[in-house]
Short mmCIF file of C-alpha atoms and ligand atoms in Angstrom, two decimals:
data_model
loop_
_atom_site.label_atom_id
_atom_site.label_comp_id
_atom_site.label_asym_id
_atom_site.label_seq_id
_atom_site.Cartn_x
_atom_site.Cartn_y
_atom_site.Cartn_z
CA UNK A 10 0.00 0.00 0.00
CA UNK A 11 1.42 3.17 -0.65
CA UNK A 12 2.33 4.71 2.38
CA UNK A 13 0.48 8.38 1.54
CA UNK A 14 -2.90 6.59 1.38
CA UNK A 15 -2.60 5.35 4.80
CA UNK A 16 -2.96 8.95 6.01
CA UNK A 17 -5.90 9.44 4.11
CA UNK A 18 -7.64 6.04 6.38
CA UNK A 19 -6.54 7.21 9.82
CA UNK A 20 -5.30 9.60 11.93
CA UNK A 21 -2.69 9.49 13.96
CA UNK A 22 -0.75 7.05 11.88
CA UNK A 23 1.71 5.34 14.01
CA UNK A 24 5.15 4.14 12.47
CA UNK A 25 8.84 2.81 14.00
CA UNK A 26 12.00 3.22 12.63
CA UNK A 27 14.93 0.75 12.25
CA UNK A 28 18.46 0.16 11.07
CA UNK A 29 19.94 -2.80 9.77
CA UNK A 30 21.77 -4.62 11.85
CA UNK A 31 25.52 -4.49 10.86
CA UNK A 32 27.38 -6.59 8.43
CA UNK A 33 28.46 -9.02 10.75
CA UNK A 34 25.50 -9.79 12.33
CA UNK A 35 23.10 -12.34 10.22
CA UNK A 36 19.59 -10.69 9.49
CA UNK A 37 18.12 -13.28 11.00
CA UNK A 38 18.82 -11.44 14.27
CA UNK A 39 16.54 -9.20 14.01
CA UNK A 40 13.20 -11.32 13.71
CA UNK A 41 13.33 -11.12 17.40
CA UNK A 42 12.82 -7.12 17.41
CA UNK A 43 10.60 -7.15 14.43
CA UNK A 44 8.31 -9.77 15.95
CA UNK A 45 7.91 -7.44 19.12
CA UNK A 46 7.26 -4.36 17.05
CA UNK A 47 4.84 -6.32 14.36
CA UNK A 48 3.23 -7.08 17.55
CA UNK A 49 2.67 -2.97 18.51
CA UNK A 50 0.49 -2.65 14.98
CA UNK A 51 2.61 0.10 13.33
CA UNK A 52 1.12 1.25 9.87
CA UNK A 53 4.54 0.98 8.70
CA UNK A 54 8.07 0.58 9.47
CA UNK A 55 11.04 2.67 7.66
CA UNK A 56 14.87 1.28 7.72
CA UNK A 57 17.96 3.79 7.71
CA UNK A 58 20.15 3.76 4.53
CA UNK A 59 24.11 4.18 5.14
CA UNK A 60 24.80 7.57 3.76
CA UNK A 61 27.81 6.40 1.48
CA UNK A 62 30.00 3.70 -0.10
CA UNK A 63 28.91 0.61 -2.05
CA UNK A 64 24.74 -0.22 -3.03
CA UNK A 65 26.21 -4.46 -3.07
CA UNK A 66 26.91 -4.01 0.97
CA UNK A 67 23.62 -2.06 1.63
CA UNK A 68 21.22 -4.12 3.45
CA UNK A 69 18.23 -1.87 3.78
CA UNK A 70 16.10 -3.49 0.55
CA UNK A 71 17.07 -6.63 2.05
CA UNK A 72 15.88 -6.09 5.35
CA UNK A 73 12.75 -4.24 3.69
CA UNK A 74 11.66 -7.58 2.09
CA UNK A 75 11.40 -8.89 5.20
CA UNK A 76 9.81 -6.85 6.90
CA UNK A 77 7.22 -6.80 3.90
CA UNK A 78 6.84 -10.58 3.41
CA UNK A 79 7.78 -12.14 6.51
CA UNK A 80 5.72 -9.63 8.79
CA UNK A 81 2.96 -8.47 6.46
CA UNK A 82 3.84 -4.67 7.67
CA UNK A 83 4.59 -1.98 4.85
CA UNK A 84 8.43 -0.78 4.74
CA UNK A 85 9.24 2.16 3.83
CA UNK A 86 12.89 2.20 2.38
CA UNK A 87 15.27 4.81 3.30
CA UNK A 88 17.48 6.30 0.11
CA UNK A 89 20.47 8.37 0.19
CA UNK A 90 21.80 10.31 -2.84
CA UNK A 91 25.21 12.34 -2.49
CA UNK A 92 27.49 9.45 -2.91
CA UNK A 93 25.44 7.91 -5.78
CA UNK A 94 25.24 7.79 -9.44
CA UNK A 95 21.99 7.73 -11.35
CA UNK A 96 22.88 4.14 -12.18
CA UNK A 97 23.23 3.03 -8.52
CA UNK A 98 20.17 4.35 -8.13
CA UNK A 99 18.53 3.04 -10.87
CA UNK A 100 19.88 -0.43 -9.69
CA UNK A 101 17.98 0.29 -5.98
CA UNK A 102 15.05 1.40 -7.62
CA UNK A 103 15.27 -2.04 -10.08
CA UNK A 104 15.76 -4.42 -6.91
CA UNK A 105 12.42 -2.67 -4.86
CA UNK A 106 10.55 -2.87 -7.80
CA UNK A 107 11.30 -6.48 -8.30
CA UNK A 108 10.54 -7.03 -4.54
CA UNK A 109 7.12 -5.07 -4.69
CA UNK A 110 8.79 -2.33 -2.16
CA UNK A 111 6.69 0.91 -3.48
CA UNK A 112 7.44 3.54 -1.03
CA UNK A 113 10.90 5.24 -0.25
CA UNK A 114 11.97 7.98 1.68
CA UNK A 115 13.91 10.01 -0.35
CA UNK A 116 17.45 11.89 1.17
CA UNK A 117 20.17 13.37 0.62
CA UNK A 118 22.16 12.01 2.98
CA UNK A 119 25.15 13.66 4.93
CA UNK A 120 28.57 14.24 3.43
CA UNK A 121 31.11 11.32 4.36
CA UNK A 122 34.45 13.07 4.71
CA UNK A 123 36.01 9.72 3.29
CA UNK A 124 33.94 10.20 -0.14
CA UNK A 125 34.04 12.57 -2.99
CA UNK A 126 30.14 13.22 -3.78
CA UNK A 127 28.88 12.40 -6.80
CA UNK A 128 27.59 14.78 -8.95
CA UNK A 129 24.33 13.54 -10.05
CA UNK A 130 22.21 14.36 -7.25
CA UNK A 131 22.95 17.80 -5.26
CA UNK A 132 19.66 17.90 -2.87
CA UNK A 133 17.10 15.27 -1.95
CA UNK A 134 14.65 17.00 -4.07
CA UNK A 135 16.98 15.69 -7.25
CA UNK A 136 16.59 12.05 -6.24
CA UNK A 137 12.75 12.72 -5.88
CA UNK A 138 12.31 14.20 -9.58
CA UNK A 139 14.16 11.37 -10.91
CA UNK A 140 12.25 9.30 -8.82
CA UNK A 141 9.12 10.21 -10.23
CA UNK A 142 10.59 10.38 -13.74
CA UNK A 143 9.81 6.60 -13.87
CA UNK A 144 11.55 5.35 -17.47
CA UNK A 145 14.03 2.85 -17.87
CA UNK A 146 14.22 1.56 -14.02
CA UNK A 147 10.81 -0.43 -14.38
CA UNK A 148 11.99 -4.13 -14.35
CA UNK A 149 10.77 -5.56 -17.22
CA UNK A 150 10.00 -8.65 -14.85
CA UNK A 151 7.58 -6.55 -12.88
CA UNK A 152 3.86 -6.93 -14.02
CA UNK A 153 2.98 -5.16 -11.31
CA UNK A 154 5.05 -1.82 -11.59
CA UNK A 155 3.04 1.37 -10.08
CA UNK A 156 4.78 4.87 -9.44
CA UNK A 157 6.44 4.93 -6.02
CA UNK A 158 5.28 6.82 -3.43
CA UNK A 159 7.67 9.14 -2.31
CA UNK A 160 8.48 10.70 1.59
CA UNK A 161 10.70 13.20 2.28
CA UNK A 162 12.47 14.60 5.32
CA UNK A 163 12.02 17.39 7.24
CA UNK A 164 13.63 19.99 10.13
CA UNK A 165 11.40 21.49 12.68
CA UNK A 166 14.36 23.52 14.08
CA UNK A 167 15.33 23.91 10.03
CA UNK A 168 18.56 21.99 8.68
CA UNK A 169 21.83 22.58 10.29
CA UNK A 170 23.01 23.46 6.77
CA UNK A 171 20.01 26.05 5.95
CA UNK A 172 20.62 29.85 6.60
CA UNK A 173 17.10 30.52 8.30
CA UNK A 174 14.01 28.76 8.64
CA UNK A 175 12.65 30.66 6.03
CA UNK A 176 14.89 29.32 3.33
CA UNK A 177 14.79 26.35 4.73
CA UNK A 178 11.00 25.62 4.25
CA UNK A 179 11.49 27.39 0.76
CA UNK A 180 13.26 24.43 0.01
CA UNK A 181 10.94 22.06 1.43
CA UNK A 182 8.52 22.81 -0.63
CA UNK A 183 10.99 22.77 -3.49
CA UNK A 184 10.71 19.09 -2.45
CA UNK A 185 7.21 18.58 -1.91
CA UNK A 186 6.46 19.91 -5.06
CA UNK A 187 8.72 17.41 -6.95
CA UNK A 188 6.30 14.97 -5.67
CA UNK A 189 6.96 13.91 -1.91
CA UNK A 190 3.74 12.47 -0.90
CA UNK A 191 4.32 12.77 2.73
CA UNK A 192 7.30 14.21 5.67
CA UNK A 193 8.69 12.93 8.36
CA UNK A 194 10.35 15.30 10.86
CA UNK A 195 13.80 15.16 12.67
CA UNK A 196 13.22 14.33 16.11
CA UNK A 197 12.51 17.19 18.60
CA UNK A 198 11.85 17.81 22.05
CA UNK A 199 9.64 20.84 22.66
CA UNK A 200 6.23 20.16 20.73
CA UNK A 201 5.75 23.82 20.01
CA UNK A 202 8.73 24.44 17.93
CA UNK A 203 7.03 21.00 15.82
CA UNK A 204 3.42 23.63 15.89
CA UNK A 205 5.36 26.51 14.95
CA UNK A 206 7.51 24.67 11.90
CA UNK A 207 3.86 23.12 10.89
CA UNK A 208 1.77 26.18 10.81
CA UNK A 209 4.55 27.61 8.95
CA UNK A 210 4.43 25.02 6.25
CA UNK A 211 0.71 25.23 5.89
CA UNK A 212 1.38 28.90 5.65
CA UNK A 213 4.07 28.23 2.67
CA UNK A 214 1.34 26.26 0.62
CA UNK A 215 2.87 22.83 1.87
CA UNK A 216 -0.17 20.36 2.36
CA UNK A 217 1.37 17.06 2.58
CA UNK A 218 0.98 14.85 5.84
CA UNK A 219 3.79 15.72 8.41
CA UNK A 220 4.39 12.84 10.99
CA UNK A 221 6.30 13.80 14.34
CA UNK A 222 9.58 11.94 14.79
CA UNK A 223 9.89 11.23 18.31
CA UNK A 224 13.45 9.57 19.83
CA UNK A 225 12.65 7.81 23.35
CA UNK A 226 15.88 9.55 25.26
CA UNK A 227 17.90 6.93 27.31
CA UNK A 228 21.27 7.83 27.37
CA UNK A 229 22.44 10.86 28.30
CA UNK A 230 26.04 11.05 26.28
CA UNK A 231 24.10 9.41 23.49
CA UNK A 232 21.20 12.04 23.12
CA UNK A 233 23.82 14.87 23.57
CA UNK A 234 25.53 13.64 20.67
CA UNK A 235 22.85 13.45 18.52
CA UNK A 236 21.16 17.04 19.23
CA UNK A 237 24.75 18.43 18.35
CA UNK A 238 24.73 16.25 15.21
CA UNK A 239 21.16 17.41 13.90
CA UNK A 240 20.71 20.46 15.64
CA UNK A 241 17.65 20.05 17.70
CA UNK A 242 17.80 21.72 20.99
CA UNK A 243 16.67 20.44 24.79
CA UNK A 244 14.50 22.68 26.03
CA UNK A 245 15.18 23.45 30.11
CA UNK A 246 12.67 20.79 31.39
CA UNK A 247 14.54 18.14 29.34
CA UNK A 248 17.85 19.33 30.29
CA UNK A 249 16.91 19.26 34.19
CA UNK A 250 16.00 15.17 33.70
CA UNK A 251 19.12 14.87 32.25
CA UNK A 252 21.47 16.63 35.29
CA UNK A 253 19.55 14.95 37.74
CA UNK A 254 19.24 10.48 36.34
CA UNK A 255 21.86 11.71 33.65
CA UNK A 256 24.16 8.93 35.75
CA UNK A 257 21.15 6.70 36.90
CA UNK A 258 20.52 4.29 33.55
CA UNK A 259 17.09 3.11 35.08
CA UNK A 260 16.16 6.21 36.82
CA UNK A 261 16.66 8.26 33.15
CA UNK A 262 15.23 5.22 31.14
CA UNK A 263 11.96 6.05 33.03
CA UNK A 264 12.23 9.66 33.03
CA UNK A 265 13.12 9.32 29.07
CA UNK A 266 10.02 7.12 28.34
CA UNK A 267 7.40 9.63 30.56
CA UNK A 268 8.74 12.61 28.29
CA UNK A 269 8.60 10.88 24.97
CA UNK A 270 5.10 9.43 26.26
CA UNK A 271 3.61 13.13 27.44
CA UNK A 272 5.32 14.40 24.12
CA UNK A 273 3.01 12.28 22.41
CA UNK A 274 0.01 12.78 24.01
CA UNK A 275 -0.01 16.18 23.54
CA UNK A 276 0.72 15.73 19.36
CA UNK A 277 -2.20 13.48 19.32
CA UNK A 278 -4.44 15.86 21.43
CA UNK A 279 -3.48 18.40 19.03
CA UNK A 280 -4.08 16.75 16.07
CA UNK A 281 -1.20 15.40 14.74
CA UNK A 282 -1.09 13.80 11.43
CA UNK A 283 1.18 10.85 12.79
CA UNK A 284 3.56 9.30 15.18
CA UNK A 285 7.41 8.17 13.94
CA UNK A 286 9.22 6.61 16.70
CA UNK A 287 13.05 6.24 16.61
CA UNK A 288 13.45 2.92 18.16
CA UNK A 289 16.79 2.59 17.83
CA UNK A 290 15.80 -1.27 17.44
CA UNK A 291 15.17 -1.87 20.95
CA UNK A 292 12.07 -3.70 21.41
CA UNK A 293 11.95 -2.47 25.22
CA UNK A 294 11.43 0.94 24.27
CA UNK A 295 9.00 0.44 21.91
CA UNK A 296 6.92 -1.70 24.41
CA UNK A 297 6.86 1.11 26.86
CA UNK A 298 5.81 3.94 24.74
CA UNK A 299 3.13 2.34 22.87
CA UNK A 300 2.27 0.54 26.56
CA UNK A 301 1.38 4.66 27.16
CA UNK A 302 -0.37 5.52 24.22
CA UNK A 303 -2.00 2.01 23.47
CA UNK A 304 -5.82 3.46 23.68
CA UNK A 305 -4.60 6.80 21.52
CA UNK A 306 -3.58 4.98 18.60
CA UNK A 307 -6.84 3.32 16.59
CA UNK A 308 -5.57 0.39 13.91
CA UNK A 309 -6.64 0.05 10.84
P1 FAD B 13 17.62 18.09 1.54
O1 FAD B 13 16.15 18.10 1.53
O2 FAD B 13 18.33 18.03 0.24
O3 FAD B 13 18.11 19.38 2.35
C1 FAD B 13 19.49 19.50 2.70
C2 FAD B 13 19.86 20.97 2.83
O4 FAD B 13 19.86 21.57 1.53
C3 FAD B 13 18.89 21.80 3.67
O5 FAD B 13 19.64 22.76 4.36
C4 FAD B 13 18.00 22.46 2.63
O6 FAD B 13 17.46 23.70 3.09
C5 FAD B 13 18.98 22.68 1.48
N1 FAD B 13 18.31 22.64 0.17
C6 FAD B 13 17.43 21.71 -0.27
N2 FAD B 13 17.04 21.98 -1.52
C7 FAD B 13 17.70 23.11 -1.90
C8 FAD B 13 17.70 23.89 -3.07
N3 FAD B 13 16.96 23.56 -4.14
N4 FAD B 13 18.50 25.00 -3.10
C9 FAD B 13 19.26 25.34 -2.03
N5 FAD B 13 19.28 24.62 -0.88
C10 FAD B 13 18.51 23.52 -0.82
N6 FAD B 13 20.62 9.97 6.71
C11 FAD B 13 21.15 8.80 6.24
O7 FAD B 13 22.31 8.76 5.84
N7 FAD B 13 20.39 7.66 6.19
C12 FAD B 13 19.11 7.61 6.60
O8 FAD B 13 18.45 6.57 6.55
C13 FAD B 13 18.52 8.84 7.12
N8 FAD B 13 17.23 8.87 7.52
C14 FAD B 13 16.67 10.06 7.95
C15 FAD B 13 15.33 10.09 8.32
C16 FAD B 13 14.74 11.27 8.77
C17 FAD B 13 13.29 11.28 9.16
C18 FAD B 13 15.53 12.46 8.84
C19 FAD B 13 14.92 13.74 9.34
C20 FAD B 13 16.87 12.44 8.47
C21 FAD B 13 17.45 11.26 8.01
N9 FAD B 13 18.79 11.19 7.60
C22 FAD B 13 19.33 10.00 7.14
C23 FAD B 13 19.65 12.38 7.70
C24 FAD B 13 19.65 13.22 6.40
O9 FAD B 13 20.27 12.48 5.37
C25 FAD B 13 20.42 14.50 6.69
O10 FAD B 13 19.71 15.30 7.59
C26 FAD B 13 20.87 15.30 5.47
O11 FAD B 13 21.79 16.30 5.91
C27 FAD B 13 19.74 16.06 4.75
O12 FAD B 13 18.95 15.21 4.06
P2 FAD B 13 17.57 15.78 3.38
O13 FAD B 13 17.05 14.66 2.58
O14 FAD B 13 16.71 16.41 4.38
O15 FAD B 13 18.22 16.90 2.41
#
């Protein structure tokens, strides 16, 4: 099912997000945390894309196909697009098609300081257009070939990269308009910067479905990390749960699963179009947060 209809059935759609396991590790390892999050209803469930290097090692179609046959939930599959060439991404676009994988969130990716670029694809809103371009990536095996429905990212506290928000949703809709179906945002932690960035894109002429990506905090060092690395910023009733169980694992693991919980009340009270939790592939955390919001969430 394409992923865009979804939101057109219910509201608030609920999805996870996972990353495959690494290289070493056999997929097979992870039917223990898809089993536990199959078991949580998501509409669907996106996996992370490495940003760079070679398509052969990238598991993420791989792990899509299970998640899509094994599990009966939809996938949505990740796709980067700095360090490829249209023909690698041709090649991608060949295998999901072949697999009946339909829906892909299209990025750009971050620069890897141990790769040049390529040139083919500047911004995330190139890989869409070519996306949508259809042509000469249809498998000619596939009977069943449809258009595939396209998500984008996007930055309630605007890209690190982007000058000002303004710009920033500028570009957005630069996206949208190339044919991204529906967003999902970089994690946050103060809901009303995620109302502010939204009634700013309705004010821009963006329409599309914008789900809330919420990341379960559990670790302080961890979560510090990230917030420099995408710029989101804690807001002083996060920070004071973090100085006071920053050093207490269970203490903060509560804490952590409370905020993300009350976060996501209050998105659903208010409307929201949809729900992306970051598991981080732990079943635990999963199991706690949709524990909280288990009579919020209507399935399909
Ligand atoms: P873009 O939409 O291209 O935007 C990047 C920057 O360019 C922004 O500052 C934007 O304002 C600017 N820009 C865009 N278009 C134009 C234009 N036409 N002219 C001028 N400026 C422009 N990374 C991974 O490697 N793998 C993943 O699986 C992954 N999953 C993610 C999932 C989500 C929900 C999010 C929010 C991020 C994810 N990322 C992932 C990180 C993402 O790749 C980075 O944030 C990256 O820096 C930007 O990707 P984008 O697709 O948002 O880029």
């Amino acid at each position: 099912m394409r992923i865009s209809k979804v939101f057109e059935q219910k509201k608030p759609v609920l999805s996870f997000e996972i990353f495959p396991p690494k290289k070493a590790a056999a997929l097979e390892n992870i039917d223990a945390t898809l089993s536990k999050l199959c078991e949580l209803h998501p509409d669907f469930i996106s996996v992370t894309f490495g940003a760079g290097g070679s398509t052969v090692d990238n598991r993420t179609v791989e792990l899509a196909r299970k998640i899509k046959d094994d599990y009966g939930i939809e996938p949505l599959v990740h796709l980067t697009c700095l360090n490829y060439g249209r023909s690698e991404i041709r090649g991608i676009l060949a295998q999901m098609a072949a697999a009946g994988l339909y829906n892909i969130l299209a990025l750009r990716g971050d620069a890897n300081p141990d790769l040049v670029p390529k040139d083919d694809f500047r911004y995330a809103s190139d890989l869409v257009a070519f996306i949508k371009s259809r042509g000469d990536y249809s498998p000619s095996d596939c009977s069943q070939f449809e258009d595939f429905s396209v998500s984008g990212a996007c930055y309630p506290e605007k890209h690190l990269e982007a000058p000002d928000a303004v710009s920033d949703i500028h570009n957005l809709k630069i996206k949208v308009e190339a044919g991204v179906e529906h967003l999902v945002s970089q994690l946050f932690f103060d809901n009303d910067v995620f109302y502010d960035f939204y009634e700013k894109t309705r004010i821009a002429g963006i329409t599309v479905p914008i789900e809330a990506g919420i990341m379960p905090v559990t670790n302080k060092a961890q979560i510090e990390r990230m917030v420099t690395m995408c710029g989101a910023t804690l807001p002083a009733k996060f920070r004071k749960i973090l100085d006071k169980y920053g050093d207490e694992p269970e203490a903060l693991f509560d804490a952590g699963m409370a905020y993300a919980v009350n976060q996501i009340v209050d998105l659903i009270a208010s409307g929201v179009d949809g729900i992306h939790i970051y598991t981080m592939n732990n079943v635990v955390i999963a199991d706690r947060i949709c524990e909280g919001i288990r009579n919020l969430i209507r399935t399909l």
